[in-house]
Amino acid sequence: MVTISKRSLLGAPLLAAFGMGAASMARAEATPGSVAQDTPPPGGQLPIATGPYAPDLASLETYSAPDWFRDAKFGIWAHWGPQAVPRAGDWYARQMYIPGHPHYDHHLKHYGHPSEVGYKDIIPLWTAEKFDPEALMDKYVAAGAKYFVSMGVHHDNFDLWNSRTHRWNAAAMGPKRDIVGAWKAAAQKRGLHFGVSEHLGASHNWFYPSHEYDQFWPKLGVNYDGADPRYADLYHDNQNEPYRGGDTWYTKDPKFHQIWFNRIRDLIDNYQPDLLYSDGGLPFGDVGKTMLAHLYNSRAAKDGRTQAVYNCKALGSGEFSAKFCVQDVERGVLKGINPLPWQTDTSNGDWFYSDNYTYKTAPDVIHMLADIVSKNGNLLLNIVLYPDGSLPPESQSLLDELAPWMQVNGEAIHGTRPWSLYGEGPTETADGAFKENTAYTPQDIRFTTKGDALYAITLGEPGAEVKINALGRRAKALKHRVRQVRLLGHDAPLTFHQGDDALSVSLPNGLPTRHSSVLKISI
């Protein structure tokens, strides 16, 4: 049975008169019609909370990121859901319907033909029987996370919260548990800011292959289960808008725009996130702007400044403005110091658990984090979970190695701001999304500041001496002499010499942390 809120019953008597059942009504939440993409559906409802923001660019571009986000620097993400069950990686729900793709072959071998056993049949297998958000959150806090983000809904159209508008949700099936609510309770108990990610905007076109038919004998021409109208509220009723890259990421169907708004507003209203992430640009024109105004107004403080963060991407479809959202760069970094705060999102493995995948190591993450923070950014790191909610050995060992490093060196990360230079060294960092595999050296150094302190973070384990060219007496970035140098985790001040060309610092025999060291410099 579908649970539908009052606002979702818009036009229900008319739909019922045409013989549409509850599931169809949940999909058709607005009166159909011919509408431009950037306008709400006719008869649609886009109610928003009162507050300082209106759903237009002039208003939304007065936004500035709250201090909590600029201070946090490091967040952990649970990019986790039913697509972890096959242990085959990201986008399984789509690619299991594409003949010739490894996910299609995997599905045939382990579950059956997608005309008979489809993604709907994977969902009940996701029981999350070992999911312990309290124990996991303790590990995330120890590893230095200052905010936590839960998957809200992926492109698979399955809500991980107790949805009031969509029957395909984790409280009703699968784990039969409010996953978002459980994550939020654990995060807030430990003082972490809480966020959610929505990938629903692209789901309509992304799921198109489920409506196709097989191209191989003996099932040649047999429809997949996504073509069955009984499951149209999971697979959508999309017959003519496949995702083919570029501007086909988001649908132009106004009915789905209303569904998206209702679902994401339900998520915002019931969980009051500090951060909302969209996997793309801001979706659906005026509908998206209305959602964003609602988010910002819902989290506005008494002084009118919102405490909410909205992440969206300059890559792909939808609207992007670094003024109305915090730019997110997937699996990549920016080249220099950005004047506005931004965020990298990445994963220590595949986005969903995958057997035999290569994982990031602790030095990979530490060096990437230092580079990002030096450029006015944050790192949001997915920690891969097994389908049952427990940690794979690679995720466990990463957290175990991050914790002691952060305990000693976290002051050079949290609450810092960029210096006049982000860093120096021989390694060129690639700019942009999907360019994250940079191999740094101990001679690569990144700078951050806090109060009167300048921090120099080595992107590798240094030897007996560290040389910093930017702190030479003739360096343009340096206005005063170096007064003192300390090594975080080491009690005594260090011996140093500030020559014309570089600051040379002698290090003790035993370094307090592996992977990277931090010099705290008084100028």
PDB file of C-alpha atoms in Angstrom, residues 108-394:
ATOM      1  CA  LEU A 108      22.037 -13.568 -15.196  1.00  0.00           C
ATOM      2  CA  LYS A 109      24.567 -15.714 -13.350  1.00  0.00           C
ATOM      3  CA  HIS A 110      23.563 -14.886  -9.775  1.00  0.00           C
ATOM      4  CA  TYR A 111      19.867 -13.901  -9.897  1.00  0.00           C
ATOM      5  CA  GLY A 112      18.221 -14.711 -13.206  1.00  0.00           C
ATOM      6  CA  HIS A 113      16.918 -12.946 -16.278  1.00  0.00           C
ATOM      7  CA  PRO A 114      15.857  -9.290 -15.749  1.00  0.00           C
ATOM      8  CA  SER A 115      12.481  -9.994 -17.337  1.00  0.00           C
ATOM      9  CA  GLU A 116      11.733 -12.258 -14.379  1.00  0.00           C
ATOM     10  CA  VAL A 117      14.103 -11.153 -11.598  1.00  0.00           C
ATOM     11  CA  GLY A 118      14.698  -7.438 -11.798  1.00  0.00           C
ATOM     12  CA  TYR A 119      16.031  -4.703  -9.562  1.00  0.00           C
ATOM     13  CA  LYS A 120      12.794  -4.776  -7.567  1.00  0.00           C
ATOM     14  CA  ASP A 121      13.876  -8.246  -6.455  1.00  0.00           C
ATOM     15  CA  ILE A 122      17.315  -7.032  -5.335  1.00  0.00           C
ATOM     16  CA  ILE A 123      15.754  -4.552  -2.901  1.00  0.00           C
ATOM     17  CA  PRO A 124      14.406  -7.172  -0.427  1.00  0.00           C
ATOM     18  CA  LEU A 125      17.880  -8.729  -0.276  1.00  0.00           C
ATOM     19  CA  TRP A 126      19.279  -5.540   1.243  1.00  0.00           C
ATOM     20  CA  THR A 127      18.561  -6.268   4.914  1.00  0.00           C
ATOM     21  CA  ALA A 128      21.485  -4.314   6.428  1.00  0.00           C
ATOM     22  CA  GLU A 129      21.598  -6.836   9.259  1.00  0.00           C
ATOM     23  CA  LYS A 130      24.948  -5.625  10.657  1.00  0.00           C
ATOM     24  CA  PHE A 131      24.261  -1.900  10.336  1.00  0.00           C
ATOM     25  CA  ASP A 132      25.343  -0.165  13.570  1.00  0.00           C
ATOM     26  CA  PRO A 133      25.344   3.610  13.010  1.00  0.00           C
ATOM     27  CA  GLU A 134      26.444   4.348  16.575  1.00  0.00           C
ATOM     28  CA  ALA A 135      29.628   2.286  16.332  1.00  0.00           C
ATOM     29  CA  LEU A 136      30.368   3.535  12.817  1.00  0.00           C
ATOM     30  CA  MET A 137      29.897   7.172  13.799  1.00  0.00           C
ATOM     31  CA  ASP A 138      32.404   6.772  16.636  1.00  0.00           C
ATOM     32  CA  LYS A 139      34.970   5.631  14.068  1.00  0.00           C
ATOM     33  CA  TYR A 140      34.122   8.527  11.743  1.00  0.00           C
ATOM     34  CA  VAL A 141      34.514  11.088  14.523  1.00  0.00           C
ATOM     35  CA  ALA A 142      37.862   9.572  15.540  1.00  0.00           C
ATOM     36  CA  ALA A 143      38.987   9.814  11.899  1.00  0.00           C
ATOM     37  CA  GLY A 144      38.384  13.580  11.964  1.00  0.00           C
ATOM     38  CA  ALA A 145      34.962  13.971  10.343  1.00  0.00           C
ATOM     39  CA  LYS A 146      33.086  17.130  11.320  1.00  0.00           C
ATOM     40  CA  TYR A 147      30.017  16.426   9.193  1.00  0.00           C
ATOM     41  CA  PHE A 148      28.303  13.303   7.981  1.00  0.00           C
ATOM     42  CA  VAL A 149      26.181  12.782   4.860  1.00  0.00           C
ATOM     43  CA  SER A 150      23.695   9.957   4.369  1.00  0.00           C
ATOM     44  CA  MET A 151      22.522   8.779   0.985  1.00  0.00           C
ATOM     45  CA  GLY A 152      18.898   9.879   0.753  1.00  0.00           C
ATOM     46  CA  VAL A 153      17.962   8.404  -2.613  1.00  0.00           C
ATOM     47  CA  HIS A 154      20.158   7.206  -5.469  1.00  0.00           C
ATOM     48  CA  HIS A 155      19.238   6.984  -9.156  1.00  0.00           C
ATOM     49  CA  ASP A 156      17.608   3.637  -8.309  1.00  0.00           C
ATOM     50  CA  ASN A 157      14.571   5.606  -7.024  1.00  0.00           C
ATOM     51  CA  PHE A 158      14.647   3.900  -3.612  1.00  0.00           C
ATOM     52  CA  ASP A 159      14.237   6.237  -0.626  1.00  0.00           C
ATOM     53  CA  LEU A 160      16.369   5.450   2.413  1.00  0.00           C
ATOM     54  CA  TRP A 161      14.028   7.335   4.733  1.00  0.00           C
ATOM     55  CA  ASN A 162      10.491   6.816   6.010  1.00  0.00           C
ATOM     56  CA  SER A 163       8.987   8.411   2.934  1.00  0.00           C
ATOM     57  CA  ARG A 164       5.455   9.804   3.075  1.00  0.00           C
ATOM     58  CA  THR A 165       5.101   9.933  -0.703  1.00  0.00           C
ATOM     59  CA  HIS A 166       6.828   6.838  -2.104  1.00  0.00           C
ATOM     60  CA  ARG A 167       6.212   3.196  -1.225  1.00  0.00           C
ATOM     61  CA  TRP A 168       9.689   2.077  -2.321  1.00  0.00           C
ATOM     62  CA  ASN A 169      11.521   3.057   0.845  1.00  0.00           C
ATOM     63  CA  ALA A 170      13.808   1.462   3.426  1.00  0.00           C
ATOM     64  CA  ALA A 171      11.332   1.798   6.290  1.00  0.00           C
ATOM     65  CA  ALA A 172       8.772  -0.309   4.401  1.00  0.00           C
ATOM     66  CA  MET A 173      10.995  -2.911   2.717  1.00  0.00           C
ATOM     67  CA  GLY A 174      14.547  -4.209   2.647  1.00  0.00           C
ATOM     68  CA  PRO A 175      16.007  -3.360   6.074  1.00  0.00           C
ATOM     69  CA  LYS A 176      12.582  -2.041   7.191  1.00  0.00           C
ATOM     70  CA  ARG A 177      14.396   0.728   8.990  1.00  0.00           C
ATOM     71  CA  ASP A 178      14.648   4.497   8.612  1.00  0.00           C
ATOM     72  CA  ILE A 179      18.279   4.563   7.488  1.00  0.00           C
ATOM     73  CA  VAL A 180      18.488   8.355   7.140  1.00  0.00           C
ATOM     74  CA  GLY A 181      16.911   8.825  10.569  1.00  0.00           C
ATOM     75  CA  ALA A 182      19.312   6.374  12.193  1.00  0.00           C
ATOM     76  CA  TRP A 183      22.341   8.084  10.644  1.00  0.00           C
ATOM     77  CA  LYS A 184      21.062  11.512  11.707  1.00  0.00           C
ATOM     78  CA  ALA A 185      20.531  10.465  15.322  1.00  0.00           C
ATOM     79  CA  ALA A 186      24.039   9.004  15.555  1.00  0.00           C
ATOM     80  CA  ALA A 187      25.667  12.042  13.906  1.00  0.00           C
ATOM     81  CA  GLN A 188      23.897  14.665  15.982  1.00  0.00           C
ATOM     82  CA  LYS A 189      24.563  12.780  19.224  1.00  0.00           C
ATOM     83  CA  ARG A 190      28.279  13.325  18.520  1.00  0.00           C
ATOM     84  CA  GLY A 191      27.962  16.955  17.486  1.00  0.00           C
ATOM     85  CA  LEU A 192      28.401  16.388  13.746  1.00  0.00           C
ATOM     86  CA  HIS A 193      26.493  18.415  11.199  1.00  0.00           C
ATOM     87  CA  PHE A 194      24.190  16.187   9.167  1.00  0.00           C
ATOM     88  CA  GLY A 195      23.528  16.098   5.441  1.00  0.00           C
ATOM     89  CA  VAL A 196      21.712  14.036   2.830  1.00  0.00           C
ATOM     90  CA  SER A 197      22.382  13.377  -0.846  1.00  0.00           C
ATOM     91  CA  GLU A 198      19.730  13.177  -3.532  1.00  0.00           C
ATOM     92  CA  HIS A 199      20.385  11.588  -6.906  1.00  0.00           C
ATOM     93  CA  LEU A 200      16.670  11.382  -7.720  1.00  0.00           C
ATOM     94  CA  GLY A 201      16.714  14.192 -10.271  1.00  0.00           C
ATOM     95  CA  ALA A 202      18.449  12.025 -12.874  1.00  0.00           C
ATOM     96  CA  SER A 203      16.557   8.831 -12.040  1.00  0.00           C
ATOM     97  CA  HIS A 204      13.788   9.269 -14.628  1.00  0.00           C
ATOM     98  CA  ASN A 205      16.112   9.056 -17.643  1.00  0.00           C
ATOM     99  CA  TRP A 206      18.826   6.979 -15.968  1.00  0.00           C
ATOM    100  CA  PHE A 207      16.458   4.056 -15.379  1.00  0.00           C
ATOM    101  CA  TYR A 208      15.315   3.942 -19.022  1.00  0.00           C
ATOM    102  CA  PRO A 209      17.064   0.605 -19.872  1.00  0.00           C
ATOM    103  CA  SER A 210      14.699  -1.205 -17.494  1.00  0.00           C
ATOM    104  CA  HIS A 211      11.914  -0.475 -20.014  1.00  0.00           C
ATOM    105  CA  GLU A 212      13.769  -2.165 -22.856  1.00  0.00           C
ATOM    106  CA  TYR A 213      13.724  -5.789 -24.007  1.00  0.00           C
ATOM    107  CA  ASP A 214      16.370  -8.455 -24.359  1.00  0.00           C
ATOM    108  CA  GLN A 215      18.462  -8.665 -27.514  1.00  0.00           C
ATOM    109  CA  PHE A 216      19.783 -12.205 -27.077  1.00  0.00           C
ATOM    110  CA  TRP A 217      18.327 -15.626 -27.765  1.00  0.00           C
ATOM    111  CA  PRO A 218      16.422 -17.342 -26.103  1.00  0.00           C
ATOM    112  CA  LYS A 219      14.852 -14.169 -24.577  1.00  0.00           C
ATOM    113  CA  LEU A 220      15.052 -12.100 -27.750  1.00  0.00           C
ATOM    114  CA  GLY A 221      12.341  -9.424 -27.666  1.00  0.00           C
ATOM    115  CA  VAL A 222      11.162 -10.273 -24.133  1.00  0.00           C
ATOM    116  CA  ASN A 223      10.433  -7.145 -22.072  1.00  0.00           C
ATOM    117  CA  TYR A 224      12.340  -6.477 -18.855  1.00  0.00           C
ATOM    118  CA  ASP A 225      10.356  -6.053 -15.644  1.00  0.00           C
ATOM    119  CA  GLY A 226      10.652  -2.264 -15.841  1.00  0.00           C
ATOM    120  CA  ALA A 227       8.096  -2.345 -18.648  1.00  0.00           C
ATOM    121  CA  ASP A 228       5.510  -3.881 -16.297  1.00  0.00           C
ATOM    122  CA  PRO A 229       3.070  -1.093 -15.286  1.00  0.00           C
ATOM    123  CA  ARG A 230       2.695  -2.640 -11.826  1.00  0.00           C
ATOM    124  CA  TYR A 231       6.171  -1.346 -10.994  1.00  0.00           C
ATOM    125  CA  ALA A 232       6.032   1.997 -12.762  1.00  0.00           C
ATOM    126  CA  ASP A 233       6.397   3.868  -9.476  1.00  0.00           C
ATOM    127  CA  LEU A 234       9.865   2.300  -9.115  1.00  0.00           C
ATOM    128  CA  TYR A 235      11.046   2.257 -12.731  1.00  0.00           C
ATOM    129  CA  HIS A 236       9.038   5.352 -13.806  1.00  0.00           C
ATOM    130  CA  ASP A 237       6.735   5.513 -16.823  1.00  0.00           C
ATOM    131  CA  ASN A 238       9.530   6.664 -19.102  1.00  0.00           C
ATOM    132  CA  GLN A 239       9.091   5.420 -22.661  1.00  0.00           C
ATOM    133  CA  ASN A 240      10.896   8.065 -24.683  1.00  0.00           C
ATOM    134  CA  GLU A 241      13.634   9.869 -22.709  1.00  0.00           C
ATOM    135  CA  PRO A 242      16.766   7.740 -22.383  1.00  0.00           C
ATOM    136  CA  TYR A 243      19.872   9.122 -20.735  1.00  0.00           C
ATOM    137  CA  ARG A 244      22.478   9.497 -23.471  1.00  0.00           C
ATOM    138  CA  GLY A 245      24.884  11.879 -21.751  1.00  0.00           C
ATOM    139  CA  GLY A 246      25.007  15.669 -21.816  1.00  0.00           C
ATOM    140  CA  ASP A 247      21.716  17.479 -21.445  1.00  0.00           C
ATOM    141  CA  THR A 248      19.698  14.255 -21.151  1.00  0.00           C
ATOM    142  CA  TRP A 249      20.734  13.822 -17.495  1.00  0.00           C
ATOM    143  CA  TYR A 250      17.498  15.493 -16.361  1.00  0.00           C
ATOM    144  CA  THR A 251      14.033  14.845 -17.777  1.00  0.00           C
ATOM    145  CA  LYS A 252      11.898  17.548 -19.329  1.00  0.00           C
ATOM    146  CA  ASP A 253       8.722  15.832 -18.058  1.00  0.00           C
ATOM    147  CA  PRO A 254       6.901  18.312 -15.744  1.00  0.00           C
ATOM    148  CA  LYS A 255       5.072  15.473 -13.962  1.00  0.00           C
ATOM    149  CA  PHE A 256       8.378  14.142 -12.711  1.00  0.00           C
ATOM    150  CA  HIS A 257       9.479  17.629 -11.664  1.00  0.00           C
ATOM    151  CA  GLN A 258       6.518  17.698  -9.263  1.00  0.00           C
ATOM    152  CA  ILE A 259       7.316  14.203  -7.971  1.00  0.00           C
ATOM    153  CA  TRP A 260      10.926  15.234  -7.380  1.00  0.00           C
ATOM    154  CA  PHE A 261       9.860  18.372  -5.515  1.00  0.00           C
ATOM    155  CA  ASN A 262       7.428  16.462  -3.289  1.00  0.00           C
ATOM    156  CA  ARG A 263       9.975  13.789  -2.415  1.00  0.00           C
ATOM    157  CA  ILE A 264      12.877  16.162  -1.716  1.00  0.00           C
ATOM    158  CA  ARG A 265      10.666  18.510   0.289  1.00  0.00           C
ATOM    159  CA  ASP A 266       9.540  15.518   2.352  1.00  0.00           C
ATOM    160  CA  LEU A 267      13.220  14.718   2.996  1.00  0.00           C
ATOM    161  CA  ILE A 268      14.021  18.326   3.953  1.00  0.00           C
ATOM    162  CA  ASP A 269      10.981  18.811   6.171  1.00  0.00           C
ATOM    163  CA  ASN A 270      11.369  15.601   8.144  1.00  0.00           C
ATOM    164  CA  TYR A 271      15.158  15.540   8.614  1.00  0.00           C
ATOM    165  CA  GLN A 272      16.134  19.230   8.523  1.00  0.00           C
ATOM    166  CA  PRO A 273      19.555  18.575   6.962  1.00  0.00           C
ATOM    167  CA  ASP A 274      22.414  21.005   7.336  1.00  0.00           C
ATOM    168  CA  LEU A 275      23.590  19.974   3.869  1.00  0.00           C
ATOM    169  CA  LEU A 276      21.838  18.761   0.721  1.00  0.00           C
ATOM    170  CA  TYR A 277      23.812  17.359  -2.211  1.00  0.00           C
ATOM    171  CA  SER A 278      22.408  16.978  -5.737  1.00  0.00           C
ATOM    172  CA  ASP A 279      24.205  14.744  -8.225  1.00  0.00           C
ATOM    173  CA  GLY A 280      24.355  17.325 -10.989  1.00  0.00           C
ATOM    174  CA  GLY A 281      23.418  20.950 -11.398  1.00  0.00           C
ATOM    175  CA  LEU A 282      20.316  22.324  -9.709  1.00  0.00           C
ATOM    176  CA  PRO A 283      17.497  20.363 -11.416  1.00  0.00           C
ATOM    177  CA  PHE A 284      14.415  21.542 -13.239  1.00  0.00           C
ATOM    178  CA  GLY A 285      14.650  25.317 -13.492  1.00  0.00           C
ATOM    179  CA  ASP A 286      12.112  27.152 -11.356  1.00  0.00           C
ATOM    180  CA  VAL A 287      11.106  23.946  -9.587  1.00  0.00           C
ATOM    181  CA  GLY A 288      14.680  23.485  -8.404  1.00  0.00           C
ATOM    182  CA  LYS A 289      15.005  27.133  -7.391  1.00  0.00           C
ATOM    183  CA  THR A 290      11.835  26.761  -5.326  1.00  0.00           C
ATOM    184  CA  MET A 291      13.238  23.696  -3.567  1.00  0.00           C
ATOM    185  CA  LEU A 292      16.482  25.558  -2.859  1.00  0.00           C
ATOM    186  CA  ALA A 293      14.653  28.570  -1.406  1.00  0.00           C
ATOM    187  CA  HIS A 294      12.691  26.173   0.794  1.00  0.00           C
ATOM    188  CA  LEU A 295      15.897  24.508   2.040  1.00  0.00           C
ATOM    189  CA  TYR A 296      17.571  27.818   2.828  1.00  0.00           C
ATOM    190  CA  ASN A 297      14.482  29.286   4.489  1.00  0.00           C
ATOM    191  CA  SER A 298      13.930  26.132   6.544  1.00  0.00           C
ATOM    192  CA  ARG A 299      17.414  26.434   8.034  1.00  0.00           C
ATOM    193  CA  ALA A 300      17.579  30.230   8.360  1.00  0.00           C
ATOM    194  CA  ALA A 301      18.763  31.644  11.686  1.00  0.00           C
ATOM    195  CA  LYS A 302      17.144  34.591  13.439  1.00  0.00           C
ATOM    196  CA  ASP A 303      19.555  36.965  11.722  1.00  0.00           C
ATOM    197  CA  GLY A 304      18.267  35.727   8.349  1.00  0.00           C
ATOM    198  CA  ARG A 305      21.452  33.893   7.398  1.00  0.00           C
ATOM    199  CA  THR A 306      20.904  30.267   6.485  1.00  0.00           C
ATOM    200  CA  GLN A 307      22.888  27.495   8.137  1.00  0.00           C
ATOM    201  CA  ALA A 308      22.233  25.153   5.190  1.00  0.00           C
ATOM    202  CA  VAL A 309      24.675  24.131   2.472  1.00  0.00           C
ATOM    203  CA  TYR A 310      23.602  23.034  -0.994  1.00  0.00           C
ATOM    204  CA  ASN A 311      26.154  21.160  -3.118  1.00  0.00           C
ATOM    205  CA  CYS A 312      25.737  21.004  -6.871  1.00  0.00           C
ATOM    206  CA  LYS A 313      28.031  20.554  -9.847  1.00  0.00           C
ATOM    207  CA  ALA A 314      29.176  22.652 -12.769  1.00  0.00           C
ATOM    208  CA  LEU A 315      29.423  19.387 -14.721  1.00  0.00           C
ATOM    209  CA  GLY A 316      26.490  18.188 -16.853  1.00  0.00           C
ATOM    210  CA  SER A 317      22.867  19.291 -16.939  1.00  0.00           C
ATOM    211  CA  GLY A 318      20.976  21.617 -14.643  1.00  0.00           C
ATOM    212  CA  GLU A 319      21.809  25.070 -13.369  1.00  0.00           C
ATOM    213  CA  PHE A 320      25.041  25.925 -11.614  1.00  0.00           C
ATOM    214  CA  SER A 321      26.117  29.085  -9.850  1.00  0.00           C
ATOM    215  CA  ALA A 322      28.902  29.157  -7.291  1.00  0.00           C
ATOM    216  CA  LYS A 323      26.948  32.013  -5.718  1.00  0.00           C
ATOM    217  CA  PHE A 324      23.805  30.017  -4.880  1.00  0.00           C
ATOM    218  CA  CYS A 325      25.446  26.661  -4.144  1.00  0.00           C
ATOM    219  CA  VAL A 326      28.744  25.273  -2.908  1.00  0.00           C
ATOM    220  CA  GLN A 327      30.506  23.802  -5.925  1.00  0.00           C
ATOM    221  CA  ASP A 328      31.122  20.061  -5.753  1.00  0.00           C
ATOM    222  CA  VAL A 329      33.891  18.439  -7.816  1.00  0.00           C
ATOM    223  CA  GLU A 330      33.453  14.674  -8.181  1.00  0.00           C
ATOM    224  CA  ARG A 331      36.697  12.712  -7.780  1.00  0.00           C
ATOM    225  CA  GLY A 332      38.850  15.749  -8.502  1.00  0.00           C
ATOM    226  CA  VAL A 333      40.195  19.041  -7.183  1.00  0.00           C
ATOM    227  CA  LEU A 334      40.567  22.659  -8.248  1.00  0.00           C
ATOM    228  CA  LYS A 335      43.911  24.027  -9.352  1.00  0.00           C
ATOM    229  CA  GLY A 336      44.345  27.054  -7.118  1.00  0.00           C
ATOM    230  CA  ILE A 337      42.780  28.861  -4.172  1.00  0.00           C
ATOM    231  CA  ASN A 338      39.091  29.347  -4.930  1.00  0.00           C
ATOM    232  CA  PRO A 339      37.631  32.588  -3.530  1.00  0.00           C
ATOM    233  CA  LEU A 340      34.485  30.717  -2.472  1.00  0.00           C
ATOM    234  CA  PRO A 341      34.313  27.510  -0.420  1.00  0.00           C
ATOM    235  CA  TRP A 342      33.938  24.332  -2.460  1.00  0.00           C
ATOM    236  CA  GLN A 343      33.966  20.570  -1.981  1.00  0.00           C
ATOM    237  CA  THR A 344      35.488  17.446  -3.469  1.00  0.00           C
ATOM    238  CA  ASP A 345      33.413  14.298  -3.202  1.00  0.00           C
ATOM    239  CA  THR A 346      35.137  10.972  -3.636  1.00  0.00           C
ATOM    240  CA  SER A 347      35.143   7.413  -2.341  1.00  0.00           C
ATOM    241  CA  ASN A 348      37.801   5.195  -0.845  1.00  0.00           C
ATOM    242  CA  GLY A 349      36.608   2.490  -3.276  1.00  0.00           C
ATOM    243  CA  ASP A 350      33.779   2.158  -5.782  1.00  0.00           C
ATOM    244  CA  TRP A 351      30.656   4.150  -4.959  1.00  0.00           C
ATOM    245  CA  PHE A 352      28.872   0.947  -3.956  1.00  0.00           C
ATOM    246  CA  TYR A 353      30.757  -2.069  -2.675  1.00  0.00           C
ATOM    247  CA  SER A 354      32.532  -4.032  -5.400  1.00  0.00           C
ATOM    248  CA  ASP A 355      34.629  -7.163  -5.023  1.00  0.00           C
ATOM    249  CA  ASN A 356      38.258  -6.865  -6.162  1.00  0.00           C
ATOM    250  CA  TYR A 357      38.240  -3.061  -6.297  1.00  0.00           C
ATOM    251  CA  THR A 358      41.391  -0.988  -5.642  1.00  0.00           C
ATOM    252  CA  TYR A 359      41.015   1.135  -2.510  1.00  0.00           C
ATOM    253  CA  LYS A 360      42.558   4.460  -1.532  1.00  0.00           C
ATOM    254  CA  THR A 361      45.174   4.269   1.204  1.00  0.00           C
ATOM    255  CA  ALA A 362      45.570   6.585   4.193  1.00  0.00           C
ATOM    256  CA  PRO A 363      48.333   8.635   2.500  1.00  0.00           C
ATOM    257  CA  ASP A 364      46.122   9.019  -0.585  1.00  0.00           C
ATOM    258  CA  VAL A 365      43.362  10.533   1.533  1.00  0.00           C
ATOM    259  CA  ILE A 366      45.602  12.648   3.793  1.00  0.00           C
ATOM    260  CA  HIS A 367      47.493  14.200   0.883  1.00  0.00           C
ATOM    261  CA  MET A 368      44.301  14.858  -1.060  1.00  0.00           C
ATOM    262  CA  LEU A 369      42.683  16.420   2.023  1.00  0.00           C
ATOM    263  CA  ALA A 370      45.645  18.748   2.622  1.00  0.00           C
ATOM    264  CA  ASP A 371      45.672  19.851  -1.016  1.00  0.00           C
ATOM    265  CA  ILE A 372      41.922  20.558  -0.978  1.00  0.00           C
ATOM    266  CA  VAL A 373      41.918  22.446   2.333  1.00  0.00           C
ATOM    267  CA  SER A 374      44.852  24.608   1.202  1.00  0.00           C
ATOM    268  CA  LYS A 375      42.659  25.715  -1.728  1.00  0.00           C
ATOM    269  CA  ASN A 376      39.640  26.698   0.410  1.00  0.00           C
ATOM    270  CA  GLY A 377      37.848  23.395  -0.091  1.00  0.00           C
ATOM    271  CA  ASN A 378      36.322  20.544   1.891  1.00  0.00           C
ATOM    272  CA  LEU A 379      36.668  16.796   1.339  1.00  0.00           C
ATOM    273  CA  LEU A 380      33.554  14.608   1.517  1.00  0.00           C
ATOM    274  CA  LEU A 381      34.767  10.998   1.563  1.00  0.00           C
ATOM    275  CA  ASN A 382      32.550   7.979   1.048  1.00  0.00           C
ATOM    276  CA  ILE A 383      33.625   5.120   3.291  1.00  0.00           C
ATOM    277  CA  VAL A 384      32.547   1.956   1.485  1.00  0.00           C
ATOM    278  CA  LEU A 385      30.292  -0.411   3.434  1.00  0.00           C
ATOM    279  CA  TYR A 386      29.510  -4.052   2.790  1.00  0.00           C
ATOM    280  CA  PRO A 387      25.871  -4.717   1.827  1.00  0.00           C
ATOM    281  CA  ASP A 388      25.174  -5.779   5.441  1.00  0.00           C
ATOM    282  CA  GLY A 389      26.382  -2.421   6.816  1.00  0.00           C
ATOM    283  CA  SER A 390      29.740  -3.535   8.174  1.00  0.00           C
ATOM    284  CA  LEU A 391      33.146  -2.235   7.118  1.00  0.00           C
ATOM    285  CA  PRO A 392      35.341  -4.048   4.588  1.00  0.00           C
ATOM    286  CA  PRO A 393      38.937  -4.491   5.821  1.00  0.00           C
ATOM    287  CA  GLU A 394      40.150  -1.699   3.519  1.00  0.00           C
TER     288      GLU A 394
END
